Short mmCIF file of C-alpha atoms in Angstrom, two decimals:
data_model
loop_
_atom_site.label_atom_id
_atom_site.label_comp_id
_atom_site.label_asym_id
_atom_site.label_seq_id
_atom_site.Cartn_x
_atom_site.Cartn_y
_atom_site.Cartn_z
CA UNK F 1 56.81 71.27 52.71
CA UNK F 2 60.55 70.74 54.01
CA UNK F 3 61.68 74.47 54.10
CA UNK F 4 65.74 75.37 54.60
CA UNK F 5 66.38 77.68 57.15
CA UNK F 6 69.46 79.87 57.20
CA UNK F 7 70.94 81.10 60.48
CA UNK F 8 71.46 84.73 59.65
CA UNK F 9 72.01 86.29 62.75
CA UNK F 10 75.15 88.74 63.06
CA UNK F 11 77.20 86.62 65.78
CA UNK F 12 76.90 83.76 63.34
CA UNK F 13 79.30 85.31 61.08
CA UNK F 14 83.24 85.39 61.78
CA UNK F 15 83.94 88.03 64.31
CA UNK F 16 86.37 90.80 63.22
CA UNK F 17 89.15 92.24 65.57
CA UNK F 18 87.85 95.13 67.99
CA UNK F 19 90.04 97.87 67.41
CA UNK F 20 91.84 98.85 70.70
CA UNK F 21 93.70 101.23 72.42
CA UNK F 22 96.77 101.53 74.41
CA UNK F 23 100.24 101.01 74.89
CA UNK F 24 101.11 97.53 73.22
CA UNK F 25 103.83 94.76 74.73
CA UNK F 26 105.19 91.52 73.73
CA UNK F 27 104.75 88.58 76.00
CA UNK F 28 107.07 85.92 76.71
CA UNK F 29 106.05 82.56 75.86
CA UNK F 30 106.37 81.56 79.74
CA UNK F 31 103.74 84.34 81.04
CA UNK F 32 100.85 81.91 81.31
CA UNK F 33 102.82 79.24 82.59
CA UNK F 34 103.93 81.27 84.94
CA UNK F 35 100.45 82.33 86.36
CA UNK F 36 98.97 79.00 86.00
CA UNK F 37 102.22 77.72 88.29
CA UNK F 38 101.67 80.35 90.85
CA UNK F 39 97.98 80.37 90.88
CA UNK F 40 97.34 77.04 93.33
CA UNK F 41 99.52 79.01 95.56
CA UNK F 42 97.64 82.37 96.43
CA UNK F 43 95.27 82.17 99.93
CA UNK F 44 91.51 81.52 99.54
CA UNK F 45 90.86 84.03 102.10
CA UNK F 46 92.91 86.74 103.02
CA UNK F 47 93.87 90.58 102.06
CA UNK F 48 93.31 91.05 98.21
CA UNK F 49 96.74 91.00 97.13
CA UNK F 50 97.01 87.42 99.09
CA UNK F 51 94.72 85.97 96.81
CA UNK F 52 95.99 87.30 93.55
CA UNK F 53 99.29 86.82 91.60
CA UNK F 54 101.26 89.79 91.29
CA UNK F 55 103.14 91.25 88.51
CA UNK F 56 105.50 93.29 90.02
CA UNK F 57 108.56 94.69 88.66
CA UNK F 58 108.46 92.42 85.20
CA UNK F 59 108.50 89.09 87.75
CA UNK F 60 105.74 87.36 88.93
CA UNK F 61 104.89 86.85 92.16
CA UNK F 62 102.80 85.14 95.21
CA UNK F 63 102.93 87.56 97.98
CA UNK F 64 101.41 86.61 101.48
CA UNK F 65 102.36 87.21 105.05
CA UNK F 66 103.63 83.45 105.18
CA UNK F 67 105.06 82.51 101.91
CA UNK F 68 106.84 84.75 98.99
CA UNK F 69 107.67 83.16 95.95
CA UNK F 70 109.31 84.62 92.67
CA UNK F 71 108.42 83.33 89.29
CA UNK F 72 110.71 84.71 86.31
CA UNK F 73 108.67 84.25 83.05
CA UNK F 74 111.64 85.84 81.08
CA UNK F 75 111.04 89.88 79.46
CA UNK F 76 108.18 91.23 80.95
CA UNK F 77 107.97 94.99 80.36
CA UNK F 78 104.21 95.34 81.34
CA UNK F 79 103.18 97.73 84.13
CA UNK F 80 102.35 96.17 87.59
CA UNK F 81 99.16 94.53 87.72
CA UNK F 82 97.28 92.24 89.88
CA UNK F 83 95.74 88.61 88.08
CA UNK F 84 92.83 86.91 89.95
CA UNK F 85 92.51 82.81 89.82
CA UNK F 86 89.61 83.46 87.51
CA UNK F 87 91.00 85.55 85.06
CA UNK F 88 94.56 83.34 85.26
CA UNK F 89 91.91 80.19 84.55
CA UNK F 90 90.94 82.17 81.45
CA UNK F 91 94.22 82.56 79.89
CA UNK F 92 94.95 79.10 80.54
CA UNK F 93 92.11 77.95 78.82
CA UNK F 94 93.05 79.11 75.09
CA UNK F 95 95.55 76.41 75.52
CA UNK F 96 98.66 78.43 73.68
CA UNK F 97 100.07 81.45 75.27
CA UNK F 98 98.88 84.80 74.02
CA UNK F 99 101.74 86.95 71.93
CA UNK F 100 100.78 90.52 73.19
CA UNK F 101 98.94 92.58 75.29
CA UNK F 102 97.41 96.20 74.64
CA UNK F 103 97.23 97.89 77.95
CA UNK F 104 94.92 101.28 78.42
CA UNK F 105 94.65 102.32 82.28
CA UNK F 106 93.40 99.11 83.74
CA UNK F 107 91.80 97.95 80.79
CA UNK F 108 94.13 94.82 79.17
CA UNK F 109 93.37 93.06 75.85
CA UNK F 110 95.39 89.81 75.29
CA UNK F 111 95.78 88.70 71.47
CA UNK F 112 96.95 85.33 69.94
CA UNK F 113 98.95 84.38 66.61
CA UNK F 114 95.48 82.99 65.50
CA UNK F 115 94.04 86.62 66.21
CA UNK F 116 91.76 85.21 69.30
CA UNK F 117 91.49 88.07 71.91
CA UNK F 118 90.88 88.41 75.44
CA UNK F 119 89.65 91.89 77.02
CA UNK F 120 89.64 92.18 80.54
CA UNK F 121 89.64 94.81 83.52
CA UNK F 122 92.54 94.31 86.11
CA UNK F 123 93.52 96.15 89.57
CA UNK F 124 96.84 97.61 88.74
CA UNK F 125 99.10 99.43 91.13
CA UNK F 126 100.94 103.06 90.89
CA UNK F 127 104.61 103.18 90.20
CA UNK F 128 106.73 102.74 93.70
CA UNK F 129 103.78 100.73 94.97
CA UNK F 130 103.91 99.03 98.81
CA UNK F 131 103.80 95.98 97.27
CA UNK F 132 106.66 96.21 95.43
CA UNK F 133 108.38 97.59 98.64
CA UNK F 134 107.28 94.42 100.48
CA UNK F 135 108.80 92.20 97.75
CA UNK F 136 112.25 93.80 97.59
CA UNK F 137 112.18 94.02 101.38
CA UNK F 138 111.34 90.24 101.87
CA UNK F 139 114.07 89.26 99.58
CA UNK F 140 116.49 91.23 101.06
CA UNK F 141 116.35 88.35 103.73
CA UNK F 142 116.72 86.00 101.40
CA UNK F 143 120.36 84.04 101.72
CA UNK F 144 121.69 82.08 98.58
CA UNK F 145 122.58 78.57 99.76
CA UNK F 146 124.72 75.27 98.78
CA UNK F 147 123.70 72.87 101.33
CA UNK F 148 119.49 72.70 101.15
CA UNK F 149 117.51 69.80 101.47
CA UNK F 150 116.22 68.20 98.74
CA UNK F 151 112.46 67.61 98.21
CA UNK F 152 111.84 64.16 96.47
CA UNK F 153 108.77 63.39 94.73
CA UNK F 154 108.42 60.71 97.68
CA UNK F 155 108.76 63.52 100.32
CA UNK F 156 106.20 65.99 98.51
CA UNK F 157 103.37 63.39 98.35
CA UNK F 158 103.86 62.01 101.54
CA UNK F 159 104.13 65.34 103.73
CA UNK F 160 100.93 66.25 101.45
CA UNK F 161 98.92 63.48 102.44
CA UNK F 162 99.61 63.58 105.94
CA UNK F 163 99.36 67.30 106.61
CA UNK F 164 96.74 68.16 103.61
CA UNK F 165 93.29 67.43 105.70
CA UNK F 166 91.31 70.47 106.05
CA UNK F 167 90.49 69.59 109.47
CA UNK F 168 94.24 69.93 110.79
CA UNK F 169 95.12 73.10 112.95
CA UNK F 170 96.48 76.22 111.36
CA UNK F 171 100.29 75.17 112.52
CA UNK F 172 102.58 72.82 111.36
CA UNK F 173 105.65 71.95 113.30
CA UNK F 174 109.21 70.49 112.17
CA UNK F 175 112.36 69.59 113.91
CA UNK F 176 115.27 67.97 111.97
CA UNK F 177 113.34 64.60 111.61
CA UNK F 178 109.93 65.10 110.94
CA UNK F 179 106.59 67.25 110.53
CA UNK F 180 103.85 67.52 112.83
CA UNK F 181 100.34 68.79 112.70
CA UNK F 182 97.38 68.34 115.07
CA UNK F 183 93.74 68.53 115.34
CA UNK F 184 91.07 69.38 118.06
CA UNK F 185 87.46 68.30 117.83
CA UNK F 186 86.54 70.81 120.38
CA UNK F 187 88.92 73.65 119.66
CA UNK F 188 90.68 73.53 123.17
CA UNK F 189 92.33 70.26 123.31
CA UNK F 190 94.40 68.21 121.02
CA UNK F 191 92.71 65.02 119.76
CA UNK F 192 94.73 63.69 116.85
CA UNK F 193 98.16 64.09 115.79
CA UNK F 194 99.91 63.58 112.33
CA UNK F 195 103.71 63.44 111.95
CA UNK F 196 105.62 62.20 109.29
CA UNK F 197 109.38 61.85 108.48
CA UNK F 198 111.08 64.66 107.11
CA UNK F 199 114.96 64.71 107.36
CA UNK F 200 115.86 68.42 107.01
CA UNK F 201 118.87 70.76 108.33
CA UNK F 202 116.74 72.42 111.05
CA UNK F 203 118.44 73.10 114.03
CA UNK F 204 115.39 73.75 116.36
CA UNK F 205 111.77 73.21 116.42
CA UNK F 206 109.99 75.81 113.89
CA UNK F 207 106.49 76.95 113.59
CA UNK F 208 104.75 77.64 110.03
CA UNK F 209 101.58 78.23 108.76
CA UNK F 210 100.55 74.95 107.65
CA UNK F 211 98.98 75.80 104.24
CA UNK F 212 101.87 78.02 103.56
CA UNK F 213 104.14 75.10 104.26
CA UNK F 214 102.82 72.73 101.91
CA UNK F 215 102.49 75.23 99.35
CA UNK F 216 106.40 75.56 99.44
CA UNK F 217 106.76 71.82 99.48
CA UNK F 218 104.36 71.60 96.17
CA UNK F 219 107.30 73.48 94.24
CA UNK F 220 110.08 73.42 96.22
CA UNK F 221 113.08 71.45 94.87
CA UNK F 222 115.60 72.87 97.62
CA UNK F 223 114.89 74.18 100.89
CA UNK F 224 117.51 75.68 103.68
CA UNK F 225 115.97 75.43 106.86
CA UNK F 226 118.84 76.35 109.08
CA UNK F 227 117.77 80.12 108.47
CA UNK F 228 114.79 82.43 108.99
CA UNK F 229 113.11 82.87 107.12
CA UNK F 230 113.40 80.12 105.34
CA UNK F 231 115.09 80.19 102.16
CA UNK F 232 113.97 77.82 98.83
CA UNK F 233 114.61 77.19 95.03
CA UNK F 234 112.37 75.89 92.72
CA UNK F 235 112.76 75.27 89.21
CA UNK F 236 111.66 78.92 87.87
CA UNK F 237 112.90 80.90 90.65
CA UNK F 238 112.98 81.09 94.27
CA UNK F 239 110.99 81.99 97.31
CA UNK F 240 110.74 82.76 101.09
CA UNK F 241 108.70 80.62 104.03
CA UNK F 242 108.02 83.11 106.74
CA UNK F 243 108.61 81.44 110.35
CA UNK F 244 105.50 82.01 112.78
CA UNK F 245 106.28 83.37 116.44
CA UNK F 246 107.23 80.54 118.66
CA UNK F 247 104.68 79.42 121.23
CA UNK F 248 104.88 77.32 124.44
CA UNK F 249 101.78 74.83 123.18
CA UNK F 250 104.32 72.92 121.11
CA UNK F 251 103.82 69.05 120.36
CA UNK F 252 106.06 66.72 121.56
CA UNK F 253 108.51 65.66 119.00
CA UNK F 254 110.73 63.26 120.58
CA UNK F 255 114.31 63.18 120.68
CA UNK F 256 116.08 66.04 118.89
CA UNK F 257 119.76 66.15 117.97
CA UNK F 258 120.16 68.88 115.91
#
């Protein structure tokens, strides 16, 4: 005899909103977009703060020893927090931005218009943290510019393709005409050199962390290489690329008329 079985387990029924404590904050529609924009630019390895996106003084930041990027996501009056890539991916997966968040110490409850909720415990920062000071001090070196180098999609694609190989060394060098990275098969001598044309306004040979340089190229619309740290603008804010100390082991970059 055919029997009809009906699932009566508690979780088969619609969930009711979980009561939450804490202070309520409205979220801008661009909040998750900003986190998603910055997520690929954090370091996979390094200090804890370099591997996360920071919410500092109402703006979103990537903060590393090689690259500092600001993203203005609109009005954000939340306390300072760090967002790991995994948390950001989860927020992205909802497909729509949350409208509000409830904050109780380090516990956050994000809530959507359709009453979906996401609970997460984050690492928060005390007021006046050294990380906020690091951002403030970094941007004291930012110099507004009017004659930057425009980064086209073609330039972006060519530089990332030529210098994106994981086997390449950590350093990347530029002069006014090109960008050069190198590879060593034995860790002692250079066995391969990648050179891509890159017309820019550098006045000398400059040395950068290759991953940080490509991260900047990924998002920058205009860059000024005539100053150090290098200043750049992107669609949602600004940033700094920190130059590495010069070395005697510099690749042969040909004639330079900077």
